[in-house]
CSV table of C-alpha atoms and ligand atoms in Angstrom, one decimal:
chain,number,residue,atom,x,y,z
E,19,MET,CA,13.4,2.6,15.9
E,20,GLU,CA,13.5,-0.6,17.9
E,21,LYS,CA,11.7,0.7,20.2
E,22,VAL,CA,8.9,1.4,18.3
E,23,VAL,CA,9.0,-2.0,16.3
E,24,SER,CA,8.8,-3.3,19.6
E,25,LEU,CA,5.9,-1.6,20.5
E,26,CYS,CA,4.3,-2.2,17.2
E,27,LYS,CA,3.9,-5.7,18.2
E,28,ARG,CA,3.9,-6.0,21.9
E,29,ARG,CA,0.4,-3.5,22.0
E,30,GLY,CA,-0.7,-5.1,18.5
E,31,PHE,CA,-0.2,-2.7,16.4
E,32,VAL,CA,1.5,-4.2,13.8
E,33,PHE,CA,2.4,-7.8,13.7
E,34,PRO,CA,5.3,-9.5,11.3
E,35,GLY,CA,3.0,-10.8,7.8
E,36,SER,CA,2.6,-14.7,8.0
E,37,GLU,CA,4.2,-15.5,11.5
E,38,ILE,CA,2.8,-18.9,12.7
E,39,TYR,CA,4.8,-19.6,9.2
E,40,GLY,CA,8.7,-17.8,10.0
E,41,GLY,CA,7.0,-14.7,8.5
E,42,LEU,CA,7.6,-13.3,4.1
E,43,ALA,CA,9.3,-11.7,3.6
E,44,ASN,CA,9.2,-7.7,4.9
E,45,SER,CA,5.1,-8.3,5.1
E,46,TRP,CA,3.7,-6.7,8.5
E,47,ASP,CA,-0.1,-7.0,9.4
E,48,TYR,CA,-1.6,-4.2,10.8
E,49,GLY,CA,-3.5,-6.0,14.6
E,50,PRO,CA,-6.7,-4.0,16.7
E,51,LEU,CA,-4.6,-1.0,17.1
E,52,GLY,CA,-3.0,-0.2,13.8
E,53,VAL,CA,-5.9,-1.1,12.0
E,54,GLU,CA,-7.8,2.3,14.0
E,55,LEU,CA,-4.8,3.9,13.1
E,56,LYS,CA,-4.4,3.8,10.2
E,57,ASN,CA,-8.2,3.7,9.1
E,58,ASN,CA,-8.1,7.4,11.4
E,59,ILE,CA,-5.6,8.8,9.2
E,60,LYS,CA,-7.1,8.1,5.8
E,61,ASN,CA,-10.5,9.4,6.6
E,62,LEU,CA,-8.8,12.6,8.3
E,63,TRP,CA,-7.2,12.8,4.8
E,64,TRP,CA,-10.1,12.0,3.2
E,65,LYS,CA,-12.4,14.3,4.9
E,66,ARG,CA,-9.6,17.1,4.9
E,67,PHE,CA,-8.6,16.9,0.6
E,68,VAL,CA,-12.4,15.2,-1.0
E,69,GLN,CA,-15.5,15.6,1.2
E,70,SER,CA,-14.5,19.4,2.8
E,71,ARG,CA,-14.2,20.9,-0.8
E,72,ASP,CA,-15.9,21.1,-3.5
E,73,ASP,CA,-12.7,20.9,-6.1
E,74,MET,CA,-12.2,17.2,-5.7
E,75,VAL,CA,-13.9,13.8,-5.3
E,76,GLY,CA,-13.3,11.0,-5.0
E,77,LEU,CA,-12.8,7.4,-6.2
E,78,ASP,CA,-11.6,3.5,-5.9
E,79,ALA,CA,-10.9,2.1,-9.2
E,80,SER,CA,-9.2,-2.0,-8.7
E,81,LEU,CA,-5.9,-3.2,-7.9
E,82,LEU,CA,-5.7,-4.7,-11.5
E,83,MET,CA,-6.2,-3.1,-14.4
E,84,ASN,CA,-6.0,-4.0,-18.4
E,85,PRO,CA,-2.2,-4.6,-19.2
E,86,LYS,CA,-1.8,-2.4,-21.8
E,87,VAL,CA,-2.2,0.5,-18.9
E,88,TRP,CA,1.2,-0.5,-18.3
E,89,GLU,CA,2.5,-0.1,-21.6
E,90,ALA,CA,0.5,3.1,-22.5
E,91,SER,CA,2.0,4.6,-18.8
E,92,GLY,CA,4.6,3.1,-19.9
E,93,HIS,CA,5.7,1.7,-16.7
E,94,LEU,CA,6.1,-1.2,-19.1
E,95,LYS,CA,9.6,0.0,-20.3
E,96,GLU,CA,10.4,2.3,-17.8
E,97,PHE,CA,9.5,1.1,-13.5
E,98,SER,CA,12.5,-0.3,-13.0
E,99,ASP,CA,15.0,0.2,-11.4
E,100,PRO,CA,19.1,-0.5,-12.6
E,101,LEU,CA,21.0,-2.9,-10.2
E,102,VAL,CA,24.2,-4.2,-10.2
E,103,GLU,CA,25.3,-8.1,-8.4
E,104,CYS,CA,27.6,-9.3,-7.0
E,105,LYS,CA,28.3,-12.8,-8.6
E,106,GLN,CA,30.2,-13.9,-6.1
E,107,CYS,CA,26.9,-13.6,-3.2
E,108,HIS,CA,24.0,-12.5,-5.3
E,109,THR,CA,22.9,-10.1,-3.6
E,110,ARG,CA,21.9,-6.9,-5.7
E,111,PHE,CA,22.3,-3.4,-5.3
E,112,ARG,CA,20.8,-0.1,-6.3
E,113,VAL,CA,24.3,1.9,-6.6
E,114,ASN,CA,22.4,5.1,-4.8
E,115,GLU,CA,20.9,3.2,-1.9
E,116,ALA,CA,24.6,0.8,-1.5
E,117,TRP,CA,27.0,3.8,-2.3
E,118,SER,CA,25.4,7.9,-3.2
E,119,ASP,CA,22.8,9.0,-5.9
E,120,GLU,CA,27.1,10.7,-6.8
E,121,VAL,CA,28.3,7.7,-7.3
E,122,TRP,CA,25.8,6.9,-9.6
E,123,TRP,CA,25.0,9.5,-12.0
E,124,GLU,CA,28.8,9.5,-12.2
E,125,LEU,CA,29.2,5.4,-13.3
E,126,ALA,CA,25.4,5.6,-15.5
E,127,LYS,CA,27.1,8.6,-17.5
E,128,LYS,CA,30.0,6.8,-17.7
E,129,LEU,CA,28.3,3.2,-18.5
E,130,GLU,CA,25.7,5.6,-21.3
E,131,LYS,CA,28.9,6.0,-23.3
E,132,ALA,CA,30.5,2.6,-22.8
E,133,LYS,CA,30.3,-0.7,-25.7
E,134,VAL,CA,28.2,-3.3,-24.3
E,135,SER,CA,31.6,-5.2,-23.9
E,136,ASP,CA,33.6,-2.5,-21.5
E,137,LYS,CA,31.2,-2.6,-18.6
E,138,GLU,CA,31.4,-5.5,-16.6
E,139,LYS,CA,35.1,-4.2,-16.2
E,140,LEU,CA,33.5,-0.3,-15.4
E,141,VAL,CA,31.6,-1.0,-13.2
E,142,GLN,CA,34.1,-3.2,-11.2
E,143,GLU,CA,36.8,-0.1,-11.9
E,144,THR,CA,34.0,1.9,-9.8
E,145,LEU,CA,32.7,0.6,-7.4
E,146,LYS,CA,35.5,-2.0,-6.2
E,147,GLU,CA,34.3,-4.5,-2.8
E,148,CYS,CA,31.1,-5.9,-2.7
E,149,PRO,CA,29.0,-3.8,0.5
E,150,ASN,CA,27.9,-7.9,1.3
E,151,CYS,CA,30.6,-10.3,1.1
E,152,GLY,CA,33.9,-7.8,1.0
E,153,ALA,CA,34.5,-9.5,-2.6
E,154,LYS,CA,36.4,-7.4,-5.0
E,155,ASN,CA,35.8,-7.1,-8.8
E,156,LYS,CA,33.2,-10.0,-8.9
E,157,PHE,CA,30.7,-7.1,-9.9
E,158,ALA,CA,28.9,-8.1,-13.2
E,159,ALA,CA,27.2,-5.2,-15.7
E,160,PRO,CA,24.3,-3.7,-14.0
E,161,GLN,CA,20.6,-5.1,-15.2
E,162,ARG,CA,17.0,-2.7,-15.4
E,163,PHE,CA,14.6,-4.9,-12.9
E,164,ASN,CA,11.3,-3.6,-13.6
E,165,LEU,CA,9.1,-3.3,-9.9
E,166,MET,CA,5.2,-4.6,-11.2
E,167,PHE,CA,4.2,-7.6,-9.9
E,168,LYS,CA,3.4,-9.9,-12.2
E,169,THR,CA,0.2,-12.3,-12.7
E,170,LEU,CA,-1.8,-14.8,-14.5
E,171,ILE,CA,-5.8,-14.0,-15.1
E,172,GLY,CA,-8.2,-17.4,-15.5
E,173,SER,CA,-7.2,-20.5,-14.7
E,174,ALA,CA,-7.5,-23.0,-17.4
E,175,GLU,CA,-3.6,-24.3,-18.7
E,176,GLY,CA,-2.5,-22.3,-21.8
E,177,LYS,CA,-5.1,-19.9,-21.7
E,178,ALA,CA,-4.5,-17.9,-18.6
E,179,SER,CA,-3.4,-14.3,-19.9
E,180,GLU,CA,-0.7,-11.9,-17.8
E,181,ALA,CA,-2.0,-9.0,-15.9
E,182,TYR,CA,0.1,-6.7,-13.3
E,183,PHE,CA,-1.4,-5.4,-9.7
E,184,ARG,CA,-1.0,-2.1,-10.3
E,185,PRO,CA,2.2,0.3,-8.6
E,186,GLU,CA,0.6,3.1,-8.2
E,187,THR,CA,-3.0,4.5,-7.3
E,188,ALA,CA,-2.8,7.1,-10.0
E,189,GLN,CA,-3.9,5.1,-13.4
E,190,GLY,CA,-6.4,4.1,-11.7
E,191,ILE,CA,-8.2,7.8,-12.4
E,192,PHE,CA,-6.6,8.3,-15.4
E,193,VAL,CA,-8.6,5.8,-17.0
E,194,ASN,CA,-11.2,7.4,-15.3
E,195,PHE,CA,-11.0,10.8,-15.4
E,196,LYS,CA,-13.4,10.7,-18.4
E,197,ASN,CA,-16.4,9.3,-16.4
E,198,VAL,CA,-15.6,11.3,-13.5
E,199,LEU,CA,-15.3,14.1,-16.1
E,200,ASP,CA,-19.2,13.3,-17.2
E,201,THR,CA,-20.8,12.3,-14.0
E,202,SER,CA,-19.8,14.5,-11.6
E,203,ARG,CA,-19.8,18.2,-14.0
E,204,LYS,CA,-16.3,19.5,-12.7
E,205,LYS,CA,-14.7,22.2,-13.7
E,206,ILE,CA,-10.6,22.1,-14.3
E,207,PRO,CA,-9.3,23.4,-12.0
E,208,PHE,CA,-10.3,19.7,-9.6
E,209,GLY,CA,-8.6,16.9,-8.6
E,210,ILE,CA,-9.6,12.7,-8.1
E,211,ALA,CA,-8.5,11.1,-5.1
E,212,GLN,CA,-7.9,7.6,-4.5
E,213,ILE,CA,-7.0,5.4,-1.3
E,214,GLY,CA,-6.0,2.3,-2.7
E,215,LYS,CA,-2.7,0.2,-2.2
E,216,ALA,CA,0.3,-0.3,-4.6
E,217,PHE,CA,2.1,-3.7,-4.9
E,218,ARG,CA,6.0,-3.1,-5.6
E,219,ASN,CA,8.6,-5.6,-6.3
E,220,GLU,CA,11.6,-3.5,-4.8
E,221,ILE,CA,14.6,-5.5,-4.1
E,222,THR,CA,15.8,-3.4,-1.2
E,223,PRO,CA,12.7,-3.6,0.9
E,224,GLY,CA,13.1,-3.2,4.1
E,225,ASN,CA,13.5,-0.9,7.3
E,226,PHE,CA,9.5,-2.3,8.8
E,227,ILE,CA,6.8,0.1,6.8
E,228,PHE,CA,8.8,2.4,4.8
E,229,ARG,CA,9.5,0.2,2.1
E,230,THR,CA,7.7,-3.0,2.2
E,231,ARG,CA,6.2,-4.9,-1.3
E,232,GLU,CA,1.6,-3.8,-1.1
E,233,PHE,CA,1.6,-0.3,0.8
E,234,GLU,CA,-1.4,1.7,0.6
E,235,GLN,CA,-1.4,5.4,-0.6
E,236,MET,CA,-3.8,7.9,-1.7
E,237,GLU,CA,-3.2,9.9,-4.3
E,238,ILE,CA,-4.5,12.6,-5.6
E,239,GLU,CA,-4.6,13.6,-9.4
E,240,TYR,CA,-5.1,17.5,-9.7
E,241,PHE,CA,-6.4,18.1,-13.4
E,242,ILE,CA,-5.6,22.4,-14.5
E,243,TYR,CA,-4.5,24.7,-17.5
E,244,GLU,CA,-1.0,24.2,-18.4
E,245,LYS,CA,-0.4,27.7,-17.9
E,246,ASP,CA,-1.6,28.3,-14.4
E,247,TRP,CA,1.2,24.6,-13.1
E,248,LYS,CA,3.5,26.3,-11.2
E,249,ARG,CA,0.9,28.1,-9.2
E,250,SER,CA,-0.8,24.5,-8.5
E,251,PHE,CA,2.2,23.4,-7.3
E,252,ASP,CA,2.7,26.1,-4.5
E,253,MET,CA,-0.7,25.4,-3.5
E,254,TRP,CA,-0.2,21.8,-3.6
E,255,LEU,CA,3.1,21.8,-1.1
E,256,LEU,CA,1.5,24.1,0.7
E,257,GLU,CA,-1.5,22.2,1.4
E,258,MET,CA,1.2,19.2,2.1
E,259,LYS,CA,3.3,20.9,4.4
E,260,ASP,CA,-0.5,22.2,6.5
E,261,TRP,CA,-1.1,17.9,6.0
E,262,ILE,CA,1.6,17.0,8.0
E,263,LYS,CA,1.7,19.8,10.4
E,264,GLU,CA,-2.5,18.8,11.5
E,265,ILE,CA,-1.4,14.8,11.8
E,266,GLY,CA,1.5,16.0,14.5
E,267,ILE,CA,4.6,15.5,12.4
E,268,ASP,CA,7.4,17.9,14.2
E,269,LEU,CA,8.3,20.3,10.8
E,270,LYS,CA,11.9,20.4,11.9
E,271,LYS,CA,12.4,16.8,10.9
E,272,ILE,CA,10.1,17.8,7.1
E,273,HIS,CA,12.8,18.9,4.1
E,274,GLU,CA,11.2,19.5,0.5
E,275,TYR,CA,14.0,17.9,-1.4
E,276,GLU,CA,13.7,19.1,-5.4
E,277,HIS,CA,15.0,16.2,-7.9
E,278,PRO,CA,17.2,17.6,-10.8
E,279,GLU,CA,16.4,16.9,-13.6
E,280,ARG,CA,18.3,14.1,-14.4
E,281,ASP,CA,16.8,12.2,-11.0
E,282,LEU,CA,12.8,13.1,-11.9
E,283,SER,CA,10.8,10.3,-13.8
E,284,HIS,CA,9.4,9.5,-17.0
E,285,TYR,CA,6.6,11.5,-16.2
E,286,SER,CA,7.2,13.9,-14.1
E,287,LYS,CA,8.7,17.7,-15.4
E,288,ARG,CA,8.9,19.1,-11.7
E,289,THR,CA,8.8,16.6,-8.4
E,290,VAL,CA,9.7,17.8,-4.6
E,291,ASP,CA,9.9,15.1,-2.4
E,292,PHE,CA,9.7,16.2,1.4
E,293,GLU,CA,11.8,13.6,3.1
E,294,TYR,CA,11.1,13.2,6.6
E,295,ASP,CA,14.5,12.6,9.0
E,296,PHE,CA,13.8,8.4,10.3
E,297,PRO,CA,16.1,6.9,13.1
E,298,PHE,CA,17.8,4.9,9.6
E,299,GLY,CA,18.0,9.0,7.4
E,300,ARG,CA,16.4,11.1,5.7
E,301,LYS,CA,14.1,10.0,3.0
E,302,GLU,CA,11.3,10.3,2.1
E,303,LEU,CA,7.2,10.0,3.5
E,304,TYR,CA,5.2,12.0,0.2
E,305,GLY,CA,6.2,13.5,-3.1
E,306,LEU,CA,5.0,16.7,-4.9
E,307,ALA,CA,4.9,16.1,-8.7
E,308,TYR,CA,3.9,17.8,-12.2
E,309,ARG,CA,2.8,14.7,-14.6
E,310,THR,CA,1.9,17.6,-17.6
E,311,ASP,CA,-0.7,16.0,-19.9
E,312,PHE,CA,1.6,12.6,-20.5
E,313,ASP,CA,-0.9,10.4,-19.1
E,314,LEU,CA,-4.6,11.5,-20.8
E,315,LYS,CA,-2.3,11.9,-23.4
E,316,ASN,CA,-0.6,8.7,-23.4
E,317,HIS,CA,-3.9,7.6,-22.8
E,318,GLU,CA,-6.1,8.0,-25.6
E,319,LYS,CA,-3.2,7.7,-27.9
E,320,ALA,CA,-3.3,3.6,-26.9
E,321,SER,CA,-7.3,3.1,-25.8
E,322,GLY,CA,-8.0,5.2,-29.1
E,323,GLN,CA,-10.4,7.3,-26.9
E,324,ASN,CA,-11.1,10.8,-26.4
E,325,LEU,CA,-10.0,12.0,-23.1
E,326,LYS,CA,-9.9,16.3,-23.3
E,327,TYR,CA,-10.7,18.9,-21.7
E,328,ARG,CA,-13.2,20.9,-22.9
E,329,ASP,CA,-13.1,24.2,-22.0
E,330,PRO,CA,-16.3,25.3,-21.2
E,331,GLU,CA,-16.4,29.2,-22.3
E,332,THR,CA,-14.2,28.9,-25.4
E,333,ASN,CA,-14.7,25.0,-26.3
E,334,GLU,CA,-11.4,24.1,-27.3
E,335,GLU,CA,-10.8,20.6,-26.3
E,336,PHE,CA,-7.0,20.0,-24.9
E,337,TRP,CA,-5.9,17.5,-21.9
E,338,PRO,CA,-5.7,19.3,-18.5
E,339,HIS,CA,-2.6,19.0,-17.0
E,340,VAL,CA,-1.5,17.5,-13.4
E,341,ILE,CA,-0.4,18.2,-10.6
E,342,GLU,CA,0.1,15.1,-8.5
E,343,PRO,CA,0.3,14.6,-4.5
E,344,SER,CA,1.1,11.2,-3.6
E,345,LEU,CA,1.4,10.3,0.4
E,346,GLY,CA,2.1,6.6,1.5
E,347,VAL,CA,-0.1,5.3,3.9
E,348,ASP,CA,2.5,3.4,5.8
E,349,ARG,CA,4.3,5.9,6.0
E,350,THR,CA,2.9,8.1,7.2
E,351,VAL,CA,1.8,4.9,10.2
E,352,LEU,CA,5.8,5.2,11.0
E,353,ALA,CA,6.8,8.6,11.1
E,354,ILE,CA,3.5,9.7,13.8
E,355,LEU,CA,4.9,6.7,15.6
E,356,LEU,CA,8.1,7.6,15.7
E,357,ASP,CA,7.3,11.1,16.8
E,358,ALA,CA,4.9,10.3,19.0
E,359,TYR,CA,7.5,7.9,20.8
E,360,ASP,CA,8.4,9.8,24.0
E,361,ASP,CA,10.0,7.7,26.7
E,362,SER,CA,11.6,11.2,28.4
E,363,VAL,CA,9.3,10.6,31.4
E,364,GLU,CA,11.2,8.5,34.4
E,365,GLY,CA,8.8,4.7,34.0
E,366,ARG,CA,6.5,5.2,31.4
E,367,VAL,CA,6.4,5.5,27.6
E,368,VAL,CA,3.4,8.0,26.3
E,369,LEU,CA,2.6,7.5,22.7
E,370,ARG,CA,1.4,11.2,22.3
E,371,LEU,CA,-0.6,10.9,19.2
E,372,LYS,CA,-2.3,13.7,18.1
E,373,PRO,CA,-6.4,12.8,20.0
E,374,LYS,CA,-7.5,12.0,17.1
E,375,LEU,CA,-5.2,9.7,15.4
E,376,ALA,CA,-5.9,8.0,18.5
E,377,PRO,CA,-7.1,4.4,18.2
E,378,TYR,CA,-9.5,4.7,21.2
E,379,LYS,CA,-10.5,8.9,22.5
E,380,ALA,CA,-10.7,6.8,25.7
E,381,ALA,CA,-10.5,4.6,28.6
E,382,VAL,CA,-13.7,3.7,31.0
E,383,PHE,CA,-12.7,1.8,34.0
E,384,PRO,CA,-14.2,1.2,37.3
E,385,LEU,CA,-12.4,2.4,40.0
E,386,LEU,CA,-12.4,-1.2,42.0
E,387,ALA,CA,-13.4,-4.2,39.6
E,388,ASN,CA,-15.2,-6.4,42.6
E,389,LYS,CA,-17.3,-3.3,43.3
E,390,PRO,CA,-20.4,-4.4,41.2
E,391,GLU,CA,-22.4,-0.5,41.0
E,392,LEU,CA,-19.0,1.5,39.5
E,393,THR,CA,-18.6,-1.6,37.3
E,394,LYS,CA,-22.7,-1.1,36.0
E,395,ALA,CA,-22.3,2.5,36.1
E,396,ALA,CA,-19.0,2.2,34.1
E,397,ARG,CA,-20.3,0.0,32.0
E,398,GLU,CA,-23.1,2.7,31.2
E,399,ILE,CA,-20.8,5.7,30.2
E,400,TYR,CA,-18.7,3.3,28.4
E,401,ASP,CA,-22.0,2.3,26.0
E,402,GLU,CA,-23.0,5.9,25.7
E,403,LEU,CA,-19.9,6.9,24.8
E,404,ARG,CA,-19.1,3.8,22.6
E,405,LYS,CA,-22.1,5.4,20.3
E,406,ASP,CA,-19.5,8.2,19.3
E,407,PHE,CA,-16.1,7.7,20.4
E,408,SER,CA,-13.7,4.4,19.7
E,409,VAL,CA,-13.6,3.5,23.7
E,410,THR,CA,-12.0,0.9,25.5
E,411,TRP,CA,-12.7,-0.5,28.7
E,412,ASP,CA,-10.2,-1.6,31.6
E,413,ASP,CA,-10.7,-3.4,35.1
E,414,ARG,CA,-7.8,-5.0,35.7
E,415,GLY,CA,-4.4,-4.3,37.8
E,416,ASN,CA,-4.4,-1.4,39.5
E,417,ILE,CA,-5.6,2.5,38.0
E,418,GLY,CA,-2.2,3.3,38.0
E,419,LYS,CA,-1.3,0.3,35.7
E,420,ARG,CA,-4.5,1.4,34.1
E,421,TYR,CA,-2.7,5.0,33.3
E,422,PHE,CA,0.2,3.2,32.5
E,423,SER,CA,-0.7,0.7,29.5
E,424,GLN,CA,-3.4,3.3,27.4
E,425,ASP,CA,-0.3,6.1,27.7
E,426,GLU,CA,1.7,3.3,25.6
E,427,ILE,CA,-0.7,2.7,23.4
E,428,GLY,CA,-1.8,7.0,23.1
E,429,THR,CA,-5.6,7.3,24.7
E,430,PRO,CA,-5.5,10.4,25.9
E,431,PHE,CA,-7.9,10.2,27.9
E,432,CYS,CA,-9.0,7.7,30.2
E,433,ILE,CA,-12.3,8.1,33.1
E,434,THR,CA,-12.3,6.9,36.0
E,435,VAL,CA,-15.5,6.0,37.7
E,436,ASP,CA,-15.6,6.0,41.4
E,437,PHE,CA,-18.0,6.0,44.6
E,438,ASP,CA,-17.6,9.5,44.0
E,439,SER,CA,-19.5,9.5,40.9
E,440,LEU,CA,-22.7,7.5,41.8
E,441,GLU,CA,-23.7,10.3,43.7
E,442,LYS,CA,-22.5,13.3,42.5
E,443,LYS,CA,-23.1,11.8,38.5
E,444,ASP,CA,-19.1,13.0,38.1
E,445,VAL,CA,-16.3,10.8,36.7
E,446,THR,CA,-12.3,11.9,37.3
E,447,VAL,CA,-10.9,12.6,33.5
E,448,ARG,CA,-7.4,11.4,33.4
E,449,ASP,CA,-5.7,13.3,31.1
E,450,ARG,CA,-2.5,11.8,28.8
E,451,ASP,CA,-0.3,14.8,28.0
E,452,THR,CA,-0.4,16.6,31.6
E,453,ALA,CA,-1.1,13.5,33.8
E,454,LYS,CA,-3.5,16.1,35.6
E,455,GLN,CA,-7.2,14.9,36.6
E,456,GLU,CA,-10.4,16.4,36.9
E,457,ARG,CA,-14.4,16.5,37.6
E,458,ILE,CA,-16.5,16.2,34.6
E,459,GLU,CA,-20.5,15.8,35.0
E,460,ILE,CA,-21.2,12.4,33.0
E,461,LYS,CA,-23.3,14.1,30.9
E,462,LYS,CA,-21.2,16.3,29.7
E,463,LEU,CA,-18.1,14.1,28.6
E,464,LYS,CA,-19.3,13.6,24.8
E,465,GLU,CA,-18.9,17.5,25.0
E,466,TYR,CA,-15.5,17.4,26.3
E,467,LEU,CA,-14.4,14.6,24.2
E,468,ARG,CA,-15.5,16.2,21.0
E,469,GLY,CA,-13.9,19.8,22.3
E,470,LYS,CA,-10.3,17.7,22.7
E,471,LEU,CA,-10.2,16.3,19.3
E,472,ASP,CA,-10.6,19.0,16.9
S,505,LIG,N1,2.0,8.0,-8.1
S,505,LIG,C1,3.8,8.2,-8.3
S,505,LIG,C2,4.0,7.1,-7.5
S,505,LIG,O1,3.8,6.3,-7.3
S,505,LIG,P1,6.3,6.9,-5.5
S,505,LIG,O2,7.1,8.5,-4.7
S,505,LIG,O3,6.6,6.5,-6.6
S,505,LIG,O4,5.3,8.1,-7.1
S,505,LIG,C3,4.6,7.6,-3.6
S,505,LIG,O5,5.8,6.6,-4.6
S,505,LIG,C4,4.4,7.7,-2.0
S,505,LIG,O6,4.4,6.2,-2.4
S,505,LIG,C5,5.7,8.0,-2.0
S,505,LIG,O7,6.3,9.2,-1.3
S,505,LIG,C6,5.6,6.5,-0.7
S,505,LIG,O8,5.1,7.6,0.3
S,505,LIG,C7,5.3,5.6,-0.4
S,505,LIG,N2,6.1,4.6,-1.5
S,505,LIG,C8,6.5,4.0,-2.0
S,505,LIG,N3,6.7,3.1,-2.6
S,505,LIG,C9,6.5,2.5,-1.2
S,505,LIG,C10,6.8,0.9,-0.1
S,505,LIG,N4,7.5,0.8,-1.5
S,505,LIG,N5,7.1,0.5,0.5
S,505,LIG,C11,5.5,1.5,1.1
S,505,LIG,N6,6.0,3.0,0.5
S,505,LIG,C12,5.7,3.6,-0.6
């Protein structure tokens, strides 16, 4: 993990947020290469799940929404973490994370039945020692902390009203369900997809970009007939696995985790997480949930607007049920980087990214920097390729160093223009993964690259 974090900083994938001011805890900024990788992931997802399918449309809703949305969705009441605080060092813990799920469930069961005055003692008896400062029996009774970020709309003193940044992109989809239905004329089963930022006041963020307070999600709400939910759930399990394969994550490191009933979110009847073997443990990468008709039903009740779907055959009106594949962009970036990082070859680091995800598809070099004829020819190739591909230029140091530098950022092909190129109109193309070199005609370069990107 340290090696990947260090590479990200050194080569411009991810920087600590607000670094010149000493940073802001757990905030991260994507640098020139990170933003390319992230955009490639999002574009691939959009192409695969929106543009290539007849049963899907896209949406881009606001981050700030009417606060009534969060009342209706249950987030104001339910979207909170129960935390215990050590009265000595004031560190707050999620019991399931600092101890284990089992310890938390046992404790939660006892707390449910206990009198308010007994709760503190119960926590102390169960948890005993603070994992941070070692203080014995200093825990306070658990308290719930809502995870939503509050802000104020309007600047006039006393007139500003409270609002929340969305904690999931999903609700933007539900509140636009009718608009999308009326304008796209889709028939169920169909889905609405959205990529965008979500905000959570996480109490225990950490592990680089794994858990942050501001992150990006790629979510689909897939609207179905209730009777089809099991079939649709299974279909999306397969779709998510195929996606994971497509982005080059080793399926051996992926584990499906079925949430036990007691652990389900307030809206879900079934949830399966795709967990990944991160260096800091097996943790959630993505989630798939059966949200029933919970959201549309509640938004209809709260807004007074009819959010039902009219079946074109039977004319029956009902709230469609929903299957929700929810994917974190930042966790995808992290898993991809961890999987691609390879320092097993003596003396060099190779980022074995899938070529279609690599920030640069190719690097173009003149063999020697001080020969204007080579620079001119290389520059022409570079300018032509950049019309169709993300490519980079390098004429510093020797060829070996340039290869090393491109390997480390995952550039799959290095194109060198030498003296033979001027006569024979071909170039050397060196493959990142095999380190093999071959001569390719300049006029066939685009076709060559295109063939390698699928
Ligand atoms: N709409 C459902 C939903 O939001 P979730 O399991 O809370 O479900 C979905 O979040 C995905 O969003 C997670 O699987 C993860 O990839 C990502 N995610 C959630 N919280 C995150 C955080 N604090 N930092 C980074 N990614 C996060």
